[in-house]
PDB file of C-alpha atoms in Angstrom:
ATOM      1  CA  UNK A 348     -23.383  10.535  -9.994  1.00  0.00           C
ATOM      2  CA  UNK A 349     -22.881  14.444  -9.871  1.00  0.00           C
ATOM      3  CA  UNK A 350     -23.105  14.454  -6.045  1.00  0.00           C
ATOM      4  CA  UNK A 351     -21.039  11.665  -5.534  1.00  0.00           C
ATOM      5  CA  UNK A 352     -18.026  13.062  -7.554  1.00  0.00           C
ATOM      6  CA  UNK A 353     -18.643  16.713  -5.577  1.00  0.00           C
ATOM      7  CA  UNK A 354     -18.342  14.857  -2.591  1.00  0.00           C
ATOM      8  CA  UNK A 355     -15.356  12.609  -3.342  1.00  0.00           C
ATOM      9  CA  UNK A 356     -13.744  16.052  -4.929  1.00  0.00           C
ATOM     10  CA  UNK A 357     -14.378  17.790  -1.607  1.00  0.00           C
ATOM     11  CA  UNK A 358     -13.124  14.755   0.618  1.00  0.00           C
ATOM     12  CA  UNK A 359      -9.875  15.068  -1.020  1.00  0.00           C
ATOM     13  CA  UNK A 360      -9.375  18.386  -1.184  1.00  0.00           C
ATOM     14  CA  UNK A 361      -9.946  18.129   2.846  1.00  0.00           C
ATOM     15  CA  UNK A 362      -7.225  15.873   2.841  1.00  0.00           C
ATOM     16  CA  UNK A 363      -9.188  12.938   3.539  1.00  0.00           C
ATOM     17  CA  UNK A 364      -8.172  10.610   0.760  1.00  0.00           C
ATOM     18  CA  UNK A 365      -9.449   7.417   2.813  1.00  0.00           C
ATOM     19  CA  UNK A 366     -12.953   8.732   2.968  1.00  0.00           C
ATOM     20  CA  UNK A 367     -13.170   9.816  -0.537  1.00  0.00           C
ATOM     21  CA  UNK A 368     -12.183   6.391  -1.841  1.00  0.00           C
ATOM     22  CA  UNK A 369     -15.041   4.426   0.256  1.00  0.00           C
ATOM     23  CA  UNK A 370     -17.117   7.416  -0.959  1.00  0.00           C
ATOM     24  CA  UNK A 371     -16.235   7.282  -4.796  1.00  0.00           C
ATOM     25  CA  UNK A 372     -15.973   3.087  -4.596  1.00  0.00           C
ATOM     26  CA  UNK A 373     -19.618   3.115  -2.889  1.00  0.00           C
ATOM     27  CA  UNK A 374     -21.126   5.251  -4.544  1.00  0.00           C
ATOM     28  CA  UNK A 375     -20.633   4.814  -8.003  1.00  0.00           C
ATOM     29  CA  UNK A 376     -21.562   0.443  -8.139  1.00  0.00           C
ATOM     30  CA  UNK A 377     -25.430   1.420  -9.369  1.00  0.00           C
ATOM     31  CA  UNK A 378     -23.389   3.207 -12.084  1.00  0.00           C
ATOM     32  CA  UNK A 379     -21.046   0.270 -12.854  1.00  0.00           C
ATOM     33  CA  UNK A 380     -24.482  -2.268 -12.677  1.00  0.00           C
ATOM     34  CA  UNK A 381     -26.684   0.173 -15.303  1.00  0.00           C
ATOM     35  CA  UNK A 382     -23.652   0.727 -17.604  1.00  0.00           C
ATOM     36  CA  UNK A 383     -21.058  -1.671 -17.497  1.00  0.00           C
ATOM     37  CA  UNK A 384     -18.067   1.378 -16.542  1.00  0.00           C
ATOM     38  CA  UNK A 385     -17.080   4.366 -14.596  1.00  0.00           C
ATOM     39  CA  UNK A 386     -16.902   7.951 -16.164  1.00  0.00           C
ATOM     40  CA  UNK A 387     -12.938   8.575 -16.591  1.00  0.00           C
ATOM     41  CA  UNK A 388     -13.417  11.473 -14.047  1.00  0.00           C
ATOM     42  CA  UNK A 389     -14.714   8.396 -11.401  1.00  0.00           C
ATOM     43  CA  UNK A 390     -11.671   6.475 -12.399  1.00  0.00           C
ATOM     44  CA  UNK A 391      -9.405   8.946 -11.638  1.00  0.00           C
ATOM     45  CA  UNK A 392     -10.624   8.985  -7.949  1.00  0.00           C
ATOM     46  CA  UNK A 393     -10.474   5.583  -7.577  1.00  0.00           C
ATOM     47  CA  UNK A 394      -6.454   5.790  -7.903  1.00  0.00           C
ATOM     48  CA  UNK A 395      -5.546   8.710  -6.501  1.00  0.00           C
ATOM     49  CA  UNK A 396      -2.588  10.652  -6.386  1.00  0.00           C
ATOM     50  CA  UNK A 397      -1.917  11.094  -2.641  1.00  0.00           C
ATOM     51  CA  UNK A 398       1.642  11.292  -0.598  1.00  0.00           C
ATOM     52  CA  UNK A 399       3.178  11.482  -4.534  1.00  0.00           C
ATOM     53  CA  UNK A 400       6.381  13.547  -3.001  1.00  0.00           C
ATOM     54  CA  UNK A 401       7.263  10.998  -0.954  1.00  0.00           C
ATOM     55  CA  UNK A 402       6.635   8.123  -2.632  1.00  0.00           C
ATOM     56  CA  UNK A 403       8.642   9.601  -5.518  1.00  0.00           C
ATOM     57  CA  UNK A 404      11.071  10.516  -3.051  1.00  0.00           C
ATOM     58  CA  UNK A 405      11.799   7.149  -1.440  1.00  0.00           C
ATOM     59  CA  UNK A 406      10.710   4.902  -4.586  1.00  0.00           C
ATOM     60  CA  UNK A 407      13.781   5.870  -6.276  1.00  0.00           C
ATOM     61  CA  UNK A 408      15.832   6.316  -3.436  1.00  0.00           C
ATOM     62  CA  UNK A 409      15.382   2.474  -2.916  1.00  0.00           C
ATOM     63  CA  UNK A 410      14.665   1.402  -6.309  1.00  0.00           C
ATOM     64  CA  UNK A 411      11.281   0.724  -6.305  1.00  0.00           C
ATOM     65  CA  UNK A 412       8.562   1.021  -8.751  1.00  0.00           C
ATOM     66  CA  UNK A 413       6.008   4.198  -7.125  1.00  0.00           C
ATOM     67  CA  UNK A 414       3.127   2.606  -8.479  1.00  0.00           C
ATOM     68  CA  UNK A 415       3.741  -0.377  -6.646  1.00  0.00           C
ATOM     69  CA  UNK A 416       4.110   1.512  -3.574  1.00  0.00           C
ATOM     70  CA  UNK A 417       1.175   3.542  -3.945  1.00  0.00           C
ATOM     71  CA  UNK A 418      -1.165   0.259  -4.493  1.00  0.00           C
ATOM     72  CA  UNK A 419       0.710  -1.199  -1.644  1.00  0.00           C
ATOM     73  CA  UNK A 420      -0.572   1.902   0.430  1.00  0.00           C
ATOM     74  CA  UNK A 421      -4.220   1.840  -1.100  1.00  0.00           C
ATOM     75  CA  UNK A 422      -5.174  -1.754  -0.845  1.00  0.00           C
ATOM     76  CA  UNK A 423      -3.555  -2.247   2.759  1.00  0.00           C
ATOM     77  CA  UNK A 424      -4.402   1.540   4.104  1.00  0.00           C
ATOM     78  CA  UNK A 425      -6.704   3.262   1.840  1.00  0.00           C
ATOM     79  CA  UNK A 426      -4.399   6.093   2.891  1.00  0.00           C
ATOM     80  CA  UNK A 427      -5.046   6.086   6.336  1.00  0.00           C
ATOM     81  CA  UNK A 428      -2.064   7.470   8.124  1.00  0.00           C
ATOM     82  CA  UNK A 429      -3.079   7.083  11.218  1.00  0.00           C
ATOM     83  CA  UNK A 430      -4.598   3.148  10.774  1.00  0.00           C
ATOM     84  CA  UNK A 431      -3.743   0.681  13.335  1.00  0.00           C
ATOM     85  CA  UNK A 432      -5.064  -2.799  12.176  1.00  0.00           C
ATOM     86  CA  UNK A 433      -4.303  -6.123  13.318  1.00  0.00           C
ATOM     87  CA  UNK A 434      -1.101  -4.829  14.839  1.00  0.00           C
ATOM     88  CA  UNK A 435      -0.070  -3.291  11.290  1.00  0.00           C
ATOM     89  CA  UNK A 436       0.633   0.684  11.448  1.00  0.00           C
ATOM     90  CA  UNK A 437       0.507   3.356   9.309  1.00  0.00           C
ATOM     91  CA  UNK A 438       0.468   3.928   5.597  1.00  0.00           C
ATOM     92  CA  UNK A 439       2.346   0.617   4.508  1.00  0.00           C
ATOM     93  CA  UNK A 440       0.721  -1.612   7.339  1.00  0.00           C
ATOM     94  CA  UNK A 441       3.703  -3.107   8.408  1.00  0.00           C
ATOM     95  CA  UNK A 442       4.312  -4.537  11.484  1.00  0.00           C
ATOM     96  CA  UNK A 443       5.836  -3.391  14.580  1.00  0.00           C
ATOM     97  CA  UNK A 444       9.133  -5.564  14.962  1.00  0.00           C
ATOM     98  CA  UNK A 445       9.815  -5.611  11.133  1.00  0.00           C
ATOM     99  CA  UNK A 446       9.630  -1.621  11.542  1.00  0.00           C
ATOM    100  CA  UNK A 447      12.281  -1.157  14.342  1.00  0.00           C
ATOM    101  CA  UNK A 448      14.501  -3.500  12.610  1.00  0.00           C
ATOM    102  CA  UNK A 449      14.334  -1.338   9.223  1.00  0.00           C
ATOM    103  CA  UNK A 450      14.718   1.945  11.162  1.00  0.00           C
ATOM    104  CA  UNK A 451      17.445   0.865  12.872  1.00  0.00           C
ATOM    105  CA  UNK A 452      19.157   0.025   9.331  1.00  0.00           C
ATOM    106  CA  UNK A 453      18.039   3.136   7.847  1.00  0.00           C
ATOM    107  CA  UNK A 454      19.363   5.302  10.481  1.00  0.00           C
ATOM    108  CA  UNK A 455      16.253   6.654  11.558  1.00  0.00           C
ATOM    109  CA  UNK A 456      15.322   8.289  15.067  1.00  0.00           C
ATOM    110  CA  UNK A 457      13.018   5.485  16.103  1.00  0.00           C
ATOM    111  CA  UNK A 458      10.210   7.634  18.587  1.00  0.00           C
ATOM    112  CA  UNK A 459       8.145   4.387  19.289  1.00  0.00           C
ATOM    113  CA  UNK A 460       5.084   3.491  17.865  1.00  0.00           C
ATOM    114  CA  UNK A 461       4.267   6.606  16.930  1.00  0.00           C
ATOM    115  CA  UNK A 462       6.959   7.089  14.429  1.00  0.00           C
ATOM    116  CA  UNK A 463       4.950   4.485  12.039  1.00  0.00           C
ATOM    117  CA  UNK A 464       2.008   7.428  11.787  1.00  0.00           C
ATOM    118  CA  UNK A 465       4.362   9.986   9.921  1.00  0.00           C
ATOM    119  CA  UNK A 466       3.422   9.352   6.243  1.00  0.00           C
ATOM    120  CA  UNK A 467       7.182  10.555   5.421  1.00  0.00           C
ATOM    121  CA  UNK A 468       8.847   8.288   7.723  1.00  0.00           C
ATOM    122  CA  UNK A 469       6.183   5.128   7.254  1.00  0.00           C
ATOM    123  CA  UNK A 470       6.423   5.597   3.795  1.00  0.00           C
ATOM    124  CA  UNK A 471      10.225   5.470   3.953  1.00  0.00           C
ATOM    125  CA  UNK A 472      10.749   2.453   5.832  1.00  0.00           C
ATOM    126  CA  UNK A 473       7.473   0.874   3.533  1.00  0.00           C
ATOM    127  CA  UNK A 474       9.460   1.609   0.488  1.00  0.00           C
ATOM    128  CA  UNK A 475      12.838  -0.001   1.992  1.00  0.00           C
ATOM    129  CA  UNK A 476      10.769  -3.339   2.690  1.00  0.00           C
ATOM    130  CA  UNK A 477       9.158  -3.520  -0.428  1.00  0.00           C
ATOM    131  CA  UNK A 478      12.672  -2.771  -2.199  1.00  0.00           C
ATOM    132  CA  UNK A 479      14.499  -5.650   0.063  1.00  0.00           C
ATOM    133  CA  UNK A 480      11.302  -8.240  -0.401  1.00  0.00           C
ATOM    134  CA  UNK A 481      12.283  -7.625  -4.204  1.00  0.00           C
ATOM    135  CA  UNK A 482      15.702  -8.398  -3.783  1.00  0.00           C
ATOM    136  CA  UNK A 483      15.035 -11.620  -1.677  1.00  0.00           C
ATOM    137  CA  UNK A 484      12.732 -12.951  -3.774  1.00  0.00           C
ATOM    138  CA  UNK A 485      15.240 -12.620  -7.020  1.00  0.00           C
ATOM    139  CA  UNK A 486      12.329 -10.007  -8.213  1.00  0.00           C
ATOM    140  CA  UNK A 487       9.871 -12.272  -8.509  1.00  0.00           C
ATOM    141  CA  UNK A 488       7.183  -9.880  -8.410  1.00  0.00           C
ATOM    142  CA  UNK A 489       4.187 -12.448  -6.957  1.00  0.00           C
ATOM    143  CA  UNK A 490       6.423 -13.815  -4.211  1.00  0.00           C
ATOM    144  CA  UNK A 491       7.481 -10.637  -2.885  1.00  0.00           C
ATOM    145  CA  UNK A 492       3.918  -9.307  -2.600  1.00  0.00           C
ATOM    146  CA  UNK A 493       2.711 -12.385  -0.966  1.00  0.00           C
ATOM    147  CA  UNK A 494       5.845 -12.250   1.547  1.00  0.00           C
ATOM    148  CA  UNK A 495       4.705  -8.468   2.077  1.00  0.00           C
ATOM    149  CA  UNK A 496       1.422  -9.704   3.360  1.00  0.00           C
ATOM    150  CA  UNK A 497       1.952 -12.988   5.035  1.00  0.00           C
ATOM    151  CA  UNK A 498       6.290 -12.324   6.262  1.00  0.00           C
ATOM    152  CA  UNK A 499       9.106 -13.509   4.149  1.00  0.00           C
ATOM    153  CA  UNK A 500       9.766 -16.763   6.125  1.00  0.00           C
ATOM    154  CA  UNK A 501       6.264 -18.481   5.384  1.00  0.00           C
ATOM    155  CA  UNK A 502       6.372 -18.083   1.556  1.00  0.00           C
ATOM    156  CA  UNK A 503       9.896 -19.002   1.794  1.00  0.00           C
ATOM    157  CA  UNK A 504       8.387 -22.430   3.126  1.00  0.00           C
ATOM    158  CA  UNK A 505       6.233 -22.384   0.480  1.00  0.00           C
ATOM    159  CA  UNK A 506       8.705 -22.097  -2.233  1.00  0.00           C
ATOM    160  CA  UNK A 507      10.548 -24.755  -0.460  1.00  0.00           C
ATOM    161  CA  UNK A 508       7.910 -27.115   0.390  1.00  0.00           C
ATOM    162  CA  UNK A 509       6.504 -27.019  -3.052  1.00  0.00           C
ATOM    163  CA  UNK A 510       2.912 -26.133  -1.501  1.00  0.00           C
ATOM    164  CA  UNK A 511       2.129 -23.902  -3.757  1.00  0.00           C
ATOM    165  CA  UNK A 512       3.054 -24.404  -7.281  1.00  0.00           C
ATOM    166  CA  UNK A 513       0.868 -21.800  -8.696  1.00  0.00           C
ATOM    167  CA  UNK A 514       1.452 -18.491  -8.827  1.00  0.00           C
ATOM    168  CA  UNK A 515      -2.198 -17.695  -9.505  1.00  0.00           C
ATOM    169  CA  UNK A 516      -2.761 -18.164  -5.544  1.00  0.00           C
ATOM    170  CA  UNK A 517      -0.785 -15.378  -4.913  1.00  0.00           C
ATOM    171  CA  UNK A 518      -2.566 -12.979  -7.171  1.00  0.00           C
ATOM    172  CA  UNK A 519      -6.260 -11.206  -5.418  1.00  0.00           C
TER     173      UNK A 519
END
């Protein structure tokens, strides 16, 4: 348990918050199995605080709860900047189309691709989507989440179509 924490602490110090969470999360199941919890130390690793400026910074610039972009980031990145994955970049794992169309509304210089691997500006353009999903869906928290993973149009035709009448589905 000791060594596992050192290393986690040292991951993130190195600025390697992806590899300290697969760390922390895969180490630490024997101790979840023999006593039914994490240490709060553990717990603390497993959410943490990484990019915090500018999530703060573009959160409330766009009206969005930070928390909810921050556990956007971790479940679909882990924090990777850098991740390409299933044509998703960056940080918020959006994809490529959806991203020129927001940076062309947000007035940013658009430097191809590569623009979606600057945490500042990924995170930026992440928070603006999440914020307009939000609005779209009348803040219906479950629908926007689902629209942020599958595109606005399909739950849309879900709504519509009555195909899904629970809301648990959209919950994981």
């Amino acid at each position: 348990q000791i060594h596992v924490f050192h290393k986690t602490s040292i991951l993130y110090k190195l600025g390697k918050p992806e590899l300290a969470l697969k760390s922390i999360e895969t180490g630490t199941k024997n101790n979840l199995k023999k006593y039914g919890l994490y240490p709060r130390s553990m717990i603390k690793m497993f959410y943490p605080i990484v990019y915090a400026n500018e999530i703060k910074k573009f959160s409330e610039q766009y009206r969005v709860d930070p928390l909810l972009i921050m556990a956007l980031i971790k479940e679909t990145s882990r924090f990777s900047p850098n991740l390409l994955k299933q044509k998703k970049y960056g940080l918020t794992q959006l994809e490529l189309d959806i991203c020129k169309r927001l940076n062309t509304r947000l007035g940013m210089q658009w430097k191809g691709k590569n623009t979606l691997f600057i945490p500042e500006k990924n995170i930026k353009i992440g928070s603006f989507y999440t914020s307009w999903l939000l609005e779209t869906f009348n803040y219906y928290f479950h629908y926007a989440i689902a629209s942020y993973n599958v595109g606005p149009k399909i739950v849309q035709k879900w709504i519509k179509g009555d195909i899904v009448q629970d809301l648990q589905v959209f919950q994981d």
